[in-house]
Coordinates of C-alpha atoms and ligand atoms in Angstrom, one line a residue:
M59 CA 0.1 0.1 0.0
S60 CA 1.6 3.3 -0.9
A61 CA 1.0 6.6 0.9
E62 CA -0.5 8.1 -2.3
S63 CA -3.0 5.5 -2.9
P64 CA -4.3 4.2 0.3
V65 CA -6.6 1.1 0.0
K66 CA -10.3 1.9 0.3
L67 CA -11.6 -0.4 3.1
T68 CA -15.1 -2.0 2.7
H69 CA -18.0 -0.7 4.8
N70 CA -17.9 -3.8 6.9
E71 CA -14.4 -2.9 8.0
E72 CA -15.3 0.5 9.0
I73 CA -18.3 -0.7 11.3
K74 CA -16.2 -3.2 12.8
A75 CA -13.6 -0.7 13.7
A76 CA -16.2 1.5 15.0
S77 CA -17.8 -1.1 17.3
P78 CA -15.0 -3.6 18.0
T79 CA -17.3 -5.5 20.7
L80 CA -19.8 -6.1 17.8
A81 CA -22.5 -4.7 19.9
G82 CA -23.8 -2.2 17.4
T83 CA -27.3 -1.1 18.8
L84 CA -28.7 -4.6 18.6
A85 CA -29.7 -4.7 22.4
A86 CA -31.5 -1.2 22.1
T87 CA -33.4 -2.5 19.0
L88 CA -34.3 -5.8 20.6
N89 CA -35.6 -3.7 23.8
D90 CA -37.9 -1.4 21.7
P91 CA -41.2 -3.4 21.1
A92 CA -42.0 -1.2 18.1
Q93 CA -39.0 -2.5 16.0
D94 CA -39.6 -5.3 13.5
H95 CA -36.2 -5.2 12.1
F96 CA -32.6 -4.1 12.5
S97 CA -30.8 -1.4 10.5
D98 CA -28.3 -2.4 7.8
D99 CA -25.3 -1.9 10.1
D100 CA -26.8 -3.8 12.8
N101 CA -27.8 -6.6 10.4
N102 CA -24.1 -7.1 9.8
F103 CA -23.2 -7.2 13.6
L104 CA -26.2 -9.6 14.0
K105 CA -24.3 -12.2 11.8
F106 CA -21.5 -12.4 14.4
H107 CA -24.1 -13.3 16.8
G108 CA -25.4 -16.2 14.6
S109 CA -28.3 -14.6 12.9
Y110 CA -29.4 -13.2 9.7
Q111 CA -32.2 -10.7 9.0
Q112 CA -34.3 -12.0 6.2
D113 CA -37.7 -11.6 4.7
D114 CA -40.1 -14.1 3.6
R115 CA -39.8 -13.9 -0.4
D116 CA -43.0 -15.8 -0.8
L117 CA -45.0 -12.8 0.8
R118 CA -43.1 -9.9 -1.1
K119 CA -45.9 -9.2 -3.3
T120 CA -48.0 -8.4 -0.4
G121 CA -45.4 -6.5 1.6
K122 CA -42.3 -7.2 3.6
K123 CA -42.3 -9.5 6.6
Y124 CA -39.1 -9.4 8.5
I125 CA -37.9 -12.9 9.7
M126 CA -34.8 -14.0 11.3
M127 CA -32.6 -17.1 10.6
I128 CA -30.6 -18.3 13.6
R129 CA -27.6 -20.6 13.3
G130 CA -26.2 -22.8 16.2
R131 CA -22.6 -23.2 16.7
I132 CA -22.4 -27.0 17.2
P133 CA -18.8 -28.1 17.1
G134 CA -18.4 -31.5 15.0
G135 CA -22.3 -31.3 14.9
V136 CA -22.5 -33.4 18.2
M137 CA -25.6 -32.6 20.5
T138 CA -26.7 -34.4 23.5
A139 CA -30.1 -35.8 23.6
Q140 CA -31.1 -32.9 26.0
Q141 CA -29.9 -30.5 23.8
W142 CA -31.9 -31.9 20.8
C143 CA -34.8 -31.5 22.9
V144 CA -34.2 -27.9 23.5
F145 CA -33.6 -27.3 19.8
D146 CA -36.7 -29.1 18.8
E147 CA -38.8 -27.2 21.4
L148 CA -37.5 -23.8 20.1
A149 CA -38.0 -24.6 16.3
S150 CA -41.8 -25.1 17.4
A151 CA -42.0 -22.2 19.9
Y152 CA -40.3 -19.5 17.8
G153 CA -39.3 -20.8 14.4
N154 CA -41.3 -22.4 11.5
N155 CA -41.5 -25.8 13.3
T156 CA -38.6 -27.3 11.4
L157 CA -34.9 -27.8 12.2
R158 CA -32.8 -27.2 9.3
I159 CA -29.5 -29.5 9.5
T160 CA -26.9 -27.4 7.6
T161 CA -24.0 -28.4 5.4
R162 CA -21.6 -27.5 8.3
Q163 CA -23.1 -29.8 10.8
S164 CA -25.2 -27.3 12.5
I165 CA -29.1 -26.4 12.9
Q166 CA -30.9 -23.4 11.5
F167 CA -34.1 -22.0 12.5
H168 CA -36.0 -20.1 10.1
G169 CA -39.0 -17.7 10.4
V170 CA -38.4 -16.4 13.7
V171 CA -39.9 -12.9 14.5
I172 CA -37.6 -10.3 16.1
S173 CA -39.4 -10.7 19.4
G174 CA -38.5 -14.4 19.5
L175 CA -34.8 -13.8 18.9
R176 CA -33.4 -13.1 22.3
P177 CA -35.5 -16.0 24.2
L178 CA -34.3 -18.5 21.6
V179 CA -30.7 -17.3 21.7
K180 CA -30.7 -17.3 25.4
K181 CA -32.1 -20.8 25.6
I182 CA -29.5 -22.2 23.2
N183 CA -26.9 -20.8 25.5
E184 CA -28.7 -22.3 28.6
S185 CA -28.4 -25.6 26.8
L186 CA -24.7 -25.1 26.8
L187 CA -24.4 -24.5 23.1
S188 CA -24.1 -21.2 21.5
T189 CA -24.7 -19.2 18.2
L190 CA -21.6 -16.9 18.8
A191 CA -19.5 -16.9 15.5
A192 CA -22.0 -19.1 13.8
C193 CA -21.8 -16.6 11.0
G194 CA -19.7 -13.2 10.6
D195 CA -16.1 -12.6 9.7
V196 CA -14.8 -15.1 12.1
N197 CA -14.0 -18.8 12.5
R198 CA -17.3 -20.7 11.7
N199 CA -18.7 -24.0 13.1
V200 CA -15.9 -26.5 12.9
L201 CA -16.5 -29.8 11.1
A202 CA -15.5 -33.1 12.4
P203 CA -16.1 -36.6 11.2
A204 CA -19.4 -38.0 12.6
T205 CA -19.2 -41.6 11.8
P206 CA -18.0 -43.8 14.8
A207 CA -17.4 -46.8 12.4
Y208 CA -13.9 -46.8 11.7
T209 CA -11.5 -46.0 14.6
L210 CA -11.4 -45.1 18.3
A211 CA -9.2 -42.1 17.4
R212 CA -12.2 -40.5 16.2
E213 CA -12.7 -39.2 19.7
D214 CA -9.4 -37.5 19.9
V215 CA -10.0 -35.9 16.4
F216 CA -13.4 -34.7 18.0
R217 CA -11.6 -33.3 21.1
D218 CA -9.1 -31.3 18.9
C219 CA -12.3 -30.1 16.9
H220 CA -13.7 -28.8 20.2
K221 CA -10.3 -27.4 21.5
V222 CA -9.8 -25.5 18.1
T223 CA -13.4 -24.1 18.2
M224 CA -12.9 -22.7 21.9
A225 CA -9.4 -21.4 21.0
L226 CA -10.7 -19.4 18.0
A227 CA -13.9 -18.1 19.7
P228 CA -14.2 -14.3 19.7
Q229 CA -13.9 -12.8 23.4
T230 CA -16.3 -10.0 22.9
Q231 CA -18.5 -9.3 26.2
A232 CA -21.2 -8.1 23.7
Y233 CA -22.7 -11.4 23.2
H234 CA -23.5 -12.1 26.9
S235 CA -24.7 -8.7 27.4
I236 CA -27.3 -8.6 24.6
W237 CA -28.5 -12.2 24.6
I238 CA -28.3 -13.0 28.3
D239 CA -28.6 -9.9 30.2
G240 CA -30.5 -7.8 27.6
V241 CA -28.3 -4.8 28.1
Q242 CA -27.1 -2.4 25.4
L243 CA -23.4 -1.7 25.8
D244 CA -22.3 1.9 25.7
N245 CA -20.3 2.0 22.5
E246 CA -18.7 5.3 23.3
A247 CA -17.2 4.0 26.8
A248 CA -13.3 3.6 26.6
E249 CA -13.3 -0.1 27.3
N250 CA -15.7 -0.8 24.5
K251 CA -14.4 1.8 21.9
D252 CA -10.7 0.6 22.5
F253 CA -11.7 -3.2 22.8
A254 CA -9.6 -5.4 20.7
D255 CA -10.0 -9.3 20.6
P256 CA -6.7 -10.9 21.5
L257 CA -6.9 -13.0 18.4
Y258 CA -8.9 -11.2 15.9
G259 CA -8.0 -7.6 16.9
K260 CA -10.5 -4.6 16.3
T261 CA -11.5 -5.7 12.8
Y262 CA -11.8 -9.4 13.0
L263 CA -11.1 -11.2 9.7
P264 CA -11.5 -9.9 6.3
R265 CA -14.1 -12.5 5.7
K266 CA -15.5 -15.9 7.0
F267 CA -13.1 -18.4 7.8
K268 CA -13.8 -22.3 7.8
I269 CA -12.1 -25.4 9.3
A270 CA -12.8 -29.1 9.0
F271 CA -11.2 -32.4 10.4
A272 CA -11.5 -35.5 8.3
I273 CA -10.4 -39.1 9.0
P274 CA -9.6 -40.9 5.7
P275 CA -11.0 -42.8 3.9
V276 CA -14.1 -40.8 4.6
N277 CA -14.5 -37.3 3.2
D278 CA -17.9 -36.9 4.2
L279 CA -17.4 -33.2 4.9
D280 CA -15.6 -32.1 1.8
I281 CA -12.5 -31.2 3.6
F282 CA -10.8 -29.6 0.6
T283 CA -13.6 -26.8 0.3
N284 CA -12.4 -25.4 3.6
C285 CA -10.2 -22.5 4.4
L286 CA -8.2 -24.9 6.7
G287 CA -8.2 -28.7 6.9
F288 CA -6.8 -31.2 9.4
I289 CA -6.7 -34.7 7.7
A290 CA -6.1 -37.2 10.6
V291 CA -3.2 -39.6 10.2
I292 CA -4.1 -42.7 12.3
E293 CA -1.7 -45.6 12.8
Q294 CA -2.9 -48.7 14.8
D295 CA -5.9 -46.8 16.0
R296 CA -3.7 -43.9 17.3
L297 CA -3.8 -40.3 16.1
I298 CA -0.3 -39.5 15.3
G299 CA -0.9 -36.2 13.6
Y300 CA -2.5 -34.1 10.9
N301 CA -1.8 -33.3 7.4
L302 CA -2.5 -29.5 6.8
S303 CA -4.7 -28.2 3.9
V304 CA -5.1 -24.6 3.2
G305 CA -6.9 -22.4 0.8
G306 CA -10.2 -24.2 0.0
G307 CA -13.6 -22.3 -0.6
L308 CA -16.2 -22.3 -3.3
G309 CA -18.1 -19.0 -3.4
R310 CA -18.2 -17.3 -6.8
S311 CA -20.4 -14.9 -8.8
H312 CA -22.0 -15.4 -12.2
G313 CA -20.0 -13.4 -14.8
N314 CA -17.0 -12.5 -12.5
E315 CA -14.2 -14.8 -13.6
A316 CA -12.0 -13.3 -10.7
T317 CA -14.1 -15.3 -8.3
Y318 CA -13.8 -18.9 -8.4
P319 CA -14.1 -22.3 -6.4
R320 CA -10.8 -23.7 -5.4
L321 CA -9.7 -27.0 -3.6
A322 CA -7.2 -26.7 -0.8
D323 CA -3.5 -27.6 -1.2
V324 CA -2.1 -30.1 1.3
I325 CA 1.2 -28.4 2.7
G326 CA 2.6 -30.6 5.3
F327 CA 2.3 -32.9 8.6
F328 CA 2.4 -31.8 12.1
T329 CA 1.9 -33.5 15.5
P330 CA -1.4 -33.0 17.4
D331 CA 0.1 -31.1 20.3
K332 CA 0.5 -28.1 17.9
I333 CA -3.1 -28.2 16.9
V334 CA -4.1 -24.9 18.4
E335 CA -1.0 -23.1 17.4
V336 CA -1.4 -24.2 13.8
A337 CA -5.1 -23.3 13.7
K338 CA -4.3 -19.8 15.1
A339 CA -1.3 -19.4 12.6
V340 CA -3.5 -20.0 9.5
L341 CA -6.3 -17.9 10.8
T342 CA -3.9 -15.0 11.4
I343 CA -2.4 -15.2 8.1
H344 CA -5.9 -14.8 6.6
R345 CA -6.4 -11.9 9.3
D346 CA -3.2 -10.2 8.2
F347 CA -3.0 -10.8 4.4
G348 CA -6.7 -11.1 3.4
D349 CA -7.9 -8.4 1.1
R350 CA -10.1 -5.9 3.3
S351 CA -11.0 -3.7 0.2
D352 CA -13.1 -6.3 -1.9
R353 CA -15.4 -8.9 -0.2
K354 CA -15.4 -11.0 -3.2
H355 CA -11.6 -11.3 -3.1
A356 CA -11.2 -11.5 0.6
R357 CA -11.3 -15.2 1.4
L358 CA -8.2 -17.0 2.4
K359 CA -8.1 -19.1 -0.8
Y360 CA -7.1 -15.9 -2.8
V361 CA -4.2 -15.4 -0.5
V362 CA -3.0 -19.2 -0.9
A363 CA -3.7 -18.8 -4.7
E364 CA -1.8 -15.6 -5.2
R365 CA 0.9 -16.0 -2.8
G366 CA 1.6 -19.9 -3.1
V367 CA 2.2 -22.9 -1.1
K368 CA 5.8 -22.1 -0.1
F369 CA 4.6 -18.7 1.4
M370 CA 1.9 -20.6 3.5
Q371 CA 4.3 -23.1 4.9
D372 CA 7.0 -20.5 5.9
E373 CA 4.2 -18.5 7.6
V374 CA 2.7 -21.4 9.3
N375 CA 6.0 -22.4 10.5
R376 CA 7.0 -19.0 11.6
R377 CA 3.7 -18.3 13.5
A378 CA 3.2 -21.8 15.0
G379 CA 6.8 -22.4 16.0
I380 CA 7.0 -25.7 14.1
T381 CA 8.7 -27.2 11.0
L382 CA 5.9 -28.9 8.8
E383 CA 7.1 -32.3 7.8
P384 CA 6.2 -33.6 4.3
A385 CA 2.6 -34.7 4.1
K386 CA 2.0 -38.4 5.0
P387 CA 0.1 -40.6 2.4
Y388 CA -3.8 -40.7 2.7
V389 CA -6.7 -41.7 0.3
F390 CA -10.1 -40.6 0.4
T391 CA -12.7 -42.9 -1.2
T392 CA -16.2 -41.7 -0.2
M393 CA -18.3 -38.6 0.9
Q394 CA -21.3 -40.3 1.8
D395 CA -22.9 -41.0 5.3
M396 CA -23.7 -44.6 6.5
L397 CA -27.4 -44.8 6.7
G398 CA -29.3 -47.5 8.5
W399 CA -28.0 -49.4 11.5
H400 CA -24.3 -50.3 11.9
K401 CA -21.9 -51.3 14.6
A402 CA -19.5 -48.8 16.1
V403 CA -15.8 -49.7 16.7
D404 CA -16.4 -49.4 20.5
G405 CA -19.3 -52.0 20.1
S406 CA -22.2 -49.8 20.5
W407 CA -24.6 -49.1 17.6
F408 CA -25.3 -46.1 15.5
L409 CA -28.1 -45.2 13.1
G410 CA -27.7 -42.9 10.2
L411 CA -31.0 -41.2 9.3
F412 CA -31.7 -39.7 5.9
V413 CA -33.2 -36.2 6.2
N414 CA -34.7 -34.9 3.1
M415 CA -32.7 -31.6 2.0
G416 CA -31.5 -31.4 5.9
R417 CA -35.3 -30.1 6.7
V418 CA -36.4 -32.0 10.1
K419 CA -40.1 -31.8 10.1
D420 CA -43.4 -33.6 10.6
S421 CA -43.3 -37.2 11.7
Q422 CA -39.6 -37.4 11.5
K423 CA -39.2 -34.4 13.9
T424 CA -41.8 -36.0 16.4
A425 CA -39.9 -39.4 16.4
L426 CA -36.5 -37.7 17.0
R427 CA -38.0 -35.8 19.7
Q428 CA -39.3 -38.9 21.2
I429 CA -35.9 -40.8 20.9
A430 CA -34.2 -37.8 22.6
E431 CA -36.8 -37.9 25.4
Q432 CA -36.7 -41.6 26.1
F433 CA -33.1 -42.3 25.5
P434 CA -31.0 -39.6 27.2
G435 CA -27.5 -41.3 26.5
V436 CA -28.0 -41.3 22.7
E437 CA -25.7 -38.8 21.1
F438 CA -27.1 -36.7 18.2
R439 CA -24.7 -36.0 15.5
L440 CA -25.5 -33.8 12.5
T441 CA -23.6 -34.7 9.5
A442 CA -22.3 -32.3 6.7
N443 CA -24.5 -34.3 4.3
Q444 CA -27.5 -32.8 6.2
N445 CA -28.4 -36.0 7.9
V446 CA -28.7 -37.2 11.4
L447 CA -26.6 -40.0 13.2
L448 CA -27.6 -41.6 16.3
A449 CA -24.6 -42.5 18.1
K450 CA -23.6 -44.4 21.4
V451 CA -26.7 -46.7 21.3
S452 CA -26.7 -49.9 23.5
E453 CA -27.8 -53.2 22.2
A454 CA -31.1 -53.0 24.4
D455 CA -31.8 -49.3 23.2
K456 CA -31.4 -50.2 19.6
K457 CA -34.4 -52.7 19.9
A458 CA -36.3 -50.2 21.7
I459 CA -35.5 -47.4 19.1
T460 CA -36.3 -49.6 16.3
A461 CA -39.7 -50.4 17.7
L462 CA -40.3 -46.6 18.2
L463 CA -39.2 -45.7 14.8
N464 CA -41.3 -48.6 13.2
A465 CA -44.3 -47.4 15.1
A466 CA -43.7 -43.9 13.7
A467 CA -43.4 -45.3 10.2
V468 CA -39.9 -43.9 9.8
K469 CA -37.6 -46.2 7.7
M470 CA -34.4 -47.5 8.9
E471 CA -33.4 -49.6 5.9
N472 CA -34.0 -48.5 2.4
Q473 CA -34.7 -45.2 3.8
T474 CA -34.5 -43.5 0.1
S475 CA -33.3 -43.9 -3.4
V476 CA -29.5 -43.8 -4.0
L477 CA -29.9 -40.5 -6.0
H478 CA -31.8 -38.9 -3.2
A479 CA -29.6 -40.2 -0.6
A480 CA -26.5 -38.7 -2.6
S481 CA -28.0 -35.2 -3.1
M482 CA -27.9 -31.9 -1.2
A483 CA -29.6 -28.3 -1.8
C484 CA -29.1 -25.1 -0.1
P485 CA -32.2 -23.5 1.4
S486 CA -32.5 -20.6 -1.3
L487 CA -36.2 -19.3 -1.6
P488 CA -38.1 -18.2 0.3
T489 CA -35.8 -17.4 3.2
C490 CA -32.2 -16.6 1.4
G491 CA -32.0 -13.1 0.1
L492 CA -29.3 -14.1 -2.3
G493 CA -31.3 -16.9 -4.0
L494 CA -31.9 -16.4 -7.8
A495 CA -33.7 -19.6 -8.2
E496 CA -35.5 -22.3 -6.1
S497 CA -33.1 -25.0 -4.5
E498 CA -34.5 -27.1 -1.6
R499 CA -37.9 -26.9 -2.9
Y500 CA -36.8 -27.8 -6.5
L501 CA -34.1 -30.5 -6.2
P502 CA -36.2 -33.5 -4.8
G503 CA -38.6 -33.1 -7.7
L504 CA -35.7 -32.8 -10.2
I505 CA -34.2 -35.8 -8.9
D506 CA -37.4 -37.9 -9.3
R507 CA -37.3 -36.9 -13.0
I508 CA -33.6 -37.8 -13.3
E509 CA -34.5 -40.9 -11.6
T510 CA -37.2 -41.7 -14.3
V511 CA -34.5 -41.2 -17.1
C512 CA -31.9 -43.3 -15.3
A513 CA -34.4 -46.1 -15.0
D514 CA -35.3 -46.1 -18.6
L515 CA -31.6 -46.3 -19.5
G516 CA -30.8 -49.3 -17.2
L517 CA -29.1 -47.0 -14.6
G518 CA -31.6 -47.6 -11.9
G519 CA -29.8 -47.7 -8.6
E520 CA -26.6 -45.9 -10.0
E521 CA -25.1 -43.6 -7.5
I522 CA -24.8 -40.0 -8.8
I523 CA -23.9 -37.3 -6.5
I524 CA -26.3 -34.4 -7.5
R525 CA -26.2 -31.0 -5.4
S526 CA -28.1 -27.7 -6.3
T527 CA -28.0 -24.1 -5.0
G528 CA -30.1 -21.0 -5.7
C529 CA -27.2 -18.8 -6.5
P530 CA -23.3 -19.5 -7.2
N531 CA -22.3 -19.0 -3.6
G532 CA -21.8 -22.6 -3.1
C533 CA -23.7 -23.5 0.1
A534 CA -24.5 -27.0 -0.8
R535 CA -20.9 -27.4 -2.2
P536 CA -22.1 -28.0 -5.6
Y537 CA -18.8 -27.5 -7.3
I538 CA -17.5 -31.0 -6.2
A539 CA -20.9 -32.8 -7.3
E540 CA -21.0 -35.2 -10.1
I541 CA -24.0 -33.0 -11.4
A542 CA -24.6 -29.6 -10.0
F543 CA -27.4 -27.2 -10.7
V544 CA -26.5 -23.5 -9.8
G545 CA -29.4 -21.1 -10.0
K546 CA -29.1 -18.3 -12.5
A547 CA -32.7 -17.0 -12.5
P548 CA -36.1 -18.4 -11.6
G549 CA -36.3 -21.8 -13.4
R550 CA -32.9 -21.4 -15.0
Y551 CA -29.8 -23.1 -13.8
Q552 CA -26.1 -23.4 -14.9
V553 CA -25.1 -27.0 -15.2
W554 CA -21.9 -28.3 -13.9
L555 CA -20.4 -31.9 -14.3
G556 CA -17.5 -33.9 -13.4
G557 CA -16.9 -34.1 -9.6
N558 CA -15.8 -37.6 -8.1
A559 CA -16.9 -39.9 -5.3
S560 CA -14.2 -38.7 -2.8
G561 CA -14.7 -34.9 -3.2
T562 CA -11.1 -34.3 -4.4
R563 CA -11.9 -32.9 -7.8
L564 CA -13.8 -29.6 -8.9
N565 CA -16.2 -30.1 -11.5
R566 CA -16.7 -27.9 -14.8
V567 CA -19.5 -25.8 -16.4
W568 CA -21.1 -28.0 -19.1
K569 CA -24.2 -25.8 -19.8
E570 CA -24.5 -22.0 -19.1
V571 CA -28.3 -22.2 -18.6
V572 CA -30.7 -24.9 -18.7
K573 CA -34.5 -24.1 -18.3
D574 CA -36.3 -26.2 -15.9
P575 CA -38.6 -27.8 -18.6
D576 CA -35.6 -28.8 -20.6
M577 CA -33.7 -30.7 -18.0
E578 CA -34.7 -34.3 -19.2
T579 CA -34.1 -33.3 -22.9
E580 CA -30.5 -32.0 -22.1
L581 CA -29.5 -34.8 -19.7
R582 CA -30.9 -37.9 -21.4
P583 CA -28.3 -37.9 -24.3
V584 CA -25.7 -37.5 -21.9
L585 CA -26.8 -40.3 -19.6
T586 CA -27.4 -42.5 -22.6
R587 CA -23.8 -42.0 -23.7
F588 CA -22.6 -42.7 -20.3
A589 CA -24.8 -45.9 -20.0
K590 CA -23.1 -47.3 -23.3
E591 CA -19.4 -45.7 -23.1
R592 CA -18.4 -46.0 -19.5
A593 CA -15.6 -48.1 -18.7
S594 CA -16.5 -51.0 -16.3
G595 CA -17.4 -49.5 -12.9
E596 CA -16.9 -46.0 -14.0
R597 CA -19.0 -43.3 -12.4
F598 CA -20.7 -40.6 -14.1
G599 CA -18.7 -37.8 -12.8
D600 CA -15.5 -39.6 -13.8
W601 CA -16.9 -40.5 -17.3
C602 CA -18.0 -36.7 -17.7
N603 CA -14.4 -35.7 -16.7
R604 CA -12.5 -38.3 -18.9
V605 CA -14.8 -38.1 -22.0
L606 CA -17.8 -35.5 -22.0
L607 CA -15.8 -32.3 -20.9
N608 CA -12.9 -32.8 -23.1
E609 CA -14.9 -32.9 -26.3
P610 CA -15.1 -29.7 -28.5
R611 CA -18.3 -27.8 -27.5
N612 CA -20.3 -25.6 -29.9
Ligands
SRM103 FE1 -23.6 -20.4 2.8 C1 -24.3 -16.8 2.5 C2 -26.7 -20.8 3.8 C3 -22.8 -23.4 3.8 C4 -20.9 -20.1 0.9 N1 -25.2 -19.2 3.2 C5 -25.3 -17.7 3.0 C6 -26.8 -17.3 3.7 C7 -26.4 -16.8 5.1 C8 -27.3 -16.0 2.7 C9 -27.0 -14.6 3.1 O1 -25.7 -14.1 3.1 O2 -27.8 -13.7 3.1 C10 -27.4 -18.4 3.5 C11 -28.8 -18.5 4.5 C12 -29.9 -19.2 3.8 C13 -31.0 -19.4 4.6 O3 -32.1 -18.8 4.3 O4 -30.9 -20.2 5.5 C14 -26.4 -19.5 3.6 N2 -24.5 -21.7 3.8 C15 -26.0 -21.8 4.2 C16 -26.2 -23.3 4.6 C17 -27.6 -23.3 5.6 C18 -26.8 -24.0 3.3 C19 -27.2 -25.4 3.6 O5 -27.9 -26.1 2.8 O6 -26.9 -26.0 4.9 C20 -25.0 -23.5 5.2 C21 -24.7 -23.2 6.6 C22 -23.5 -23.8 7.2 C23 -23.3 -23.5 8.7 O7 -23.9 -24.2 9.6 O8 -22.4 -22.7 9.1 C24 -24.0 -22.9 4.2 N3 -22.0 -21.6 2.7 C25 -22.0 -22.7 2.9 C26 -21.0 -23.5 2.3 C27 -20.4 -24.9 2.6 C28 -19.4 -25.0 3.6 O9 -19.2 -24.1 4.3 O10 -19.0 -26.3 3.7 C29 -20.4 -22.5 1.3 C30 -19.2 -22.7 0.4 C31 -18.0 -23.0 1.0 C32 -17.3 -21.6 1.2 O11 -17.5 -20.8 2.1 O12 -16.4 -21.3 0.2 C33 -21.1 -21.2 1.7 N4 -22.6 -18.8 1.8 C34 -21.7 -18.8 1.0 C35 -21.3 -17.7 0.4 C36 -20.2 -17.4 -0.4 C37 -19.0 -17.1 0.2 C38 -17.8 -16.5 -0.6 O13 -16.7 -16.7 -0.3 O14 -18.1 -15.8 -1.7 C39 -22.3 -16.8 1.0 C40 -22.5 -15.3 0.5 C41 -21.5 -14.4 1.3 O15 -21.0 -14.8 2.3 O16 -21.6 -13.2 1.1 C42 -23.2 -17.5 1.9
SF4_104 FE1 -28.7 -18.7 -0.6 FE2 -27.2 -19.0 -2.7 FE3 -26.3 -19.9 -0.3 FE4 -28.4 -21.0 -1.7 S1 -26.2 -20.9 -2.4 S2 -28.5 -20.6 0.7 S3 -29.2 -19.1 -2.5 S4 -26.5 -17.8 -0.6

């Protein structure tokens, strides 16, 4: 930066500097019964506290109805049965009676009016979970492997996930003051004006920051799409360290080639005793080198892409006081959850339950609530594929839970078709203000249509990972799916093809735009060729990547 041409900071940077406790005037607004919404600046502060102000887009024609989305911070997606009960109750009392499991192992409430916000957040805190830093320019919910099927060392990895979450949590008192005490901080008081978070400083990060832990061979949380990834290296059931990956991220904008999805680079290996130091090192590299003048260019992925792997290695070594060793070999083979009953390595049972588009509602909501009430020792684990996994189930409880679910007509085997099981969509309409096309409400019907085509072509039962988002931001991680539909306008989608089964390859744009009625006409010829031309055992995404996407296109 030269003295002649100072970099113009974004408005977000200015307001963070002006209210470094992140208090804004949130409590004052909450305390005013005449207010049905927050100011634009407060809306930005609100994100750090785990909430977004939205309006119901289905109702826009008749007026604007403000509603809030609230997102929990649930490290590794692990909840006790008691915490599940609290969330279930809050969704009914204040939200739209659904729990939306997110692609980052959390739960979102939708449709909360402003008067419900404080009681809801307060009760989440009383349950010993939080919403602080679920959104905003900070470290977000940290992902950890949900499945207990492979190794006892999963517990160590989960403990590290928790440790990192706590070490990177913002220290502001404003959260407690607003949501627990209901008191507006005096932003002009010296202690608030001069507040600087010990890790984040006064202006936090230039943008969001995302961390995931994975245990090969399962990549069920798409580790390479995270800013920072810890890939566990386990020998004889013992965690010996982590391969470190940096610089993943998916957000992009239509028509802006300077924005792009990127998979992380693996830059070395280190031992678990340094986990917090390494996490802080990568986070502070983002803090210090991320672009604060352009929010579309502010993620860590651009720092890594532009400054390179050697720069990252040197900075991590210097900041963490370590010497990264060469990465250890690892292989990922799958991104999918294990649905149905399975035995865990510790001898207990776990049940993977498919949740359509992550939306827990109706009879599934009631049944899960009953399980949480009647089996307090069961652990509820949210998966990054938007499903629920019930873990730590004893032999006797397995029988009783099976009976309960049978009585509630909730399936445990053959819960859904392979295409539905391997699909994900972001919420988009009617809650997301950025949605350009339907997603969660659209994808299930589209999958039914694709299934019909597949059945005609003898591809029934063939797993193809299909994901959709209502805009290019990438919330359901579309850019690593075998088929992705990315909303461009109502009823119109950009179609991407060519991801693989293990989440280690980006897909590519196949069609700039396909209209909803034309989906079958466009996809049928490609699926027909795949059925005929595929190599033995070859997946659709691999065939697209090897053949289709390398052909000249008109
Ligand atoms: Fe996301 C913004 C929903 C995971 C990239 N995301 C949003 C907002 C808050 C819209 C907004 O800013 O007004 C969406 C709220 C919609 C609603 O009505 O609920 C939203 N994102 C979601 C969730 C709920 C999708 C889901 O189907 O589960 C996920 C919540 C995760 C969580 O619990 O923390 C969610 N978002 C992701 C992911 C996937 C991931 O993290 O593994 C990505 C891509 C990975 C990445 O970050 O690069 C993602 N969301 C974005 C972006 C683009 C960021 C960028 O770098 O450009 C935005 C827009 C933004 O930040 O300005 C966004
Ligand atoms: Fe909203 Fe776009 Fe994210 Fe979907 S991908 S939830 S439309 S921001």
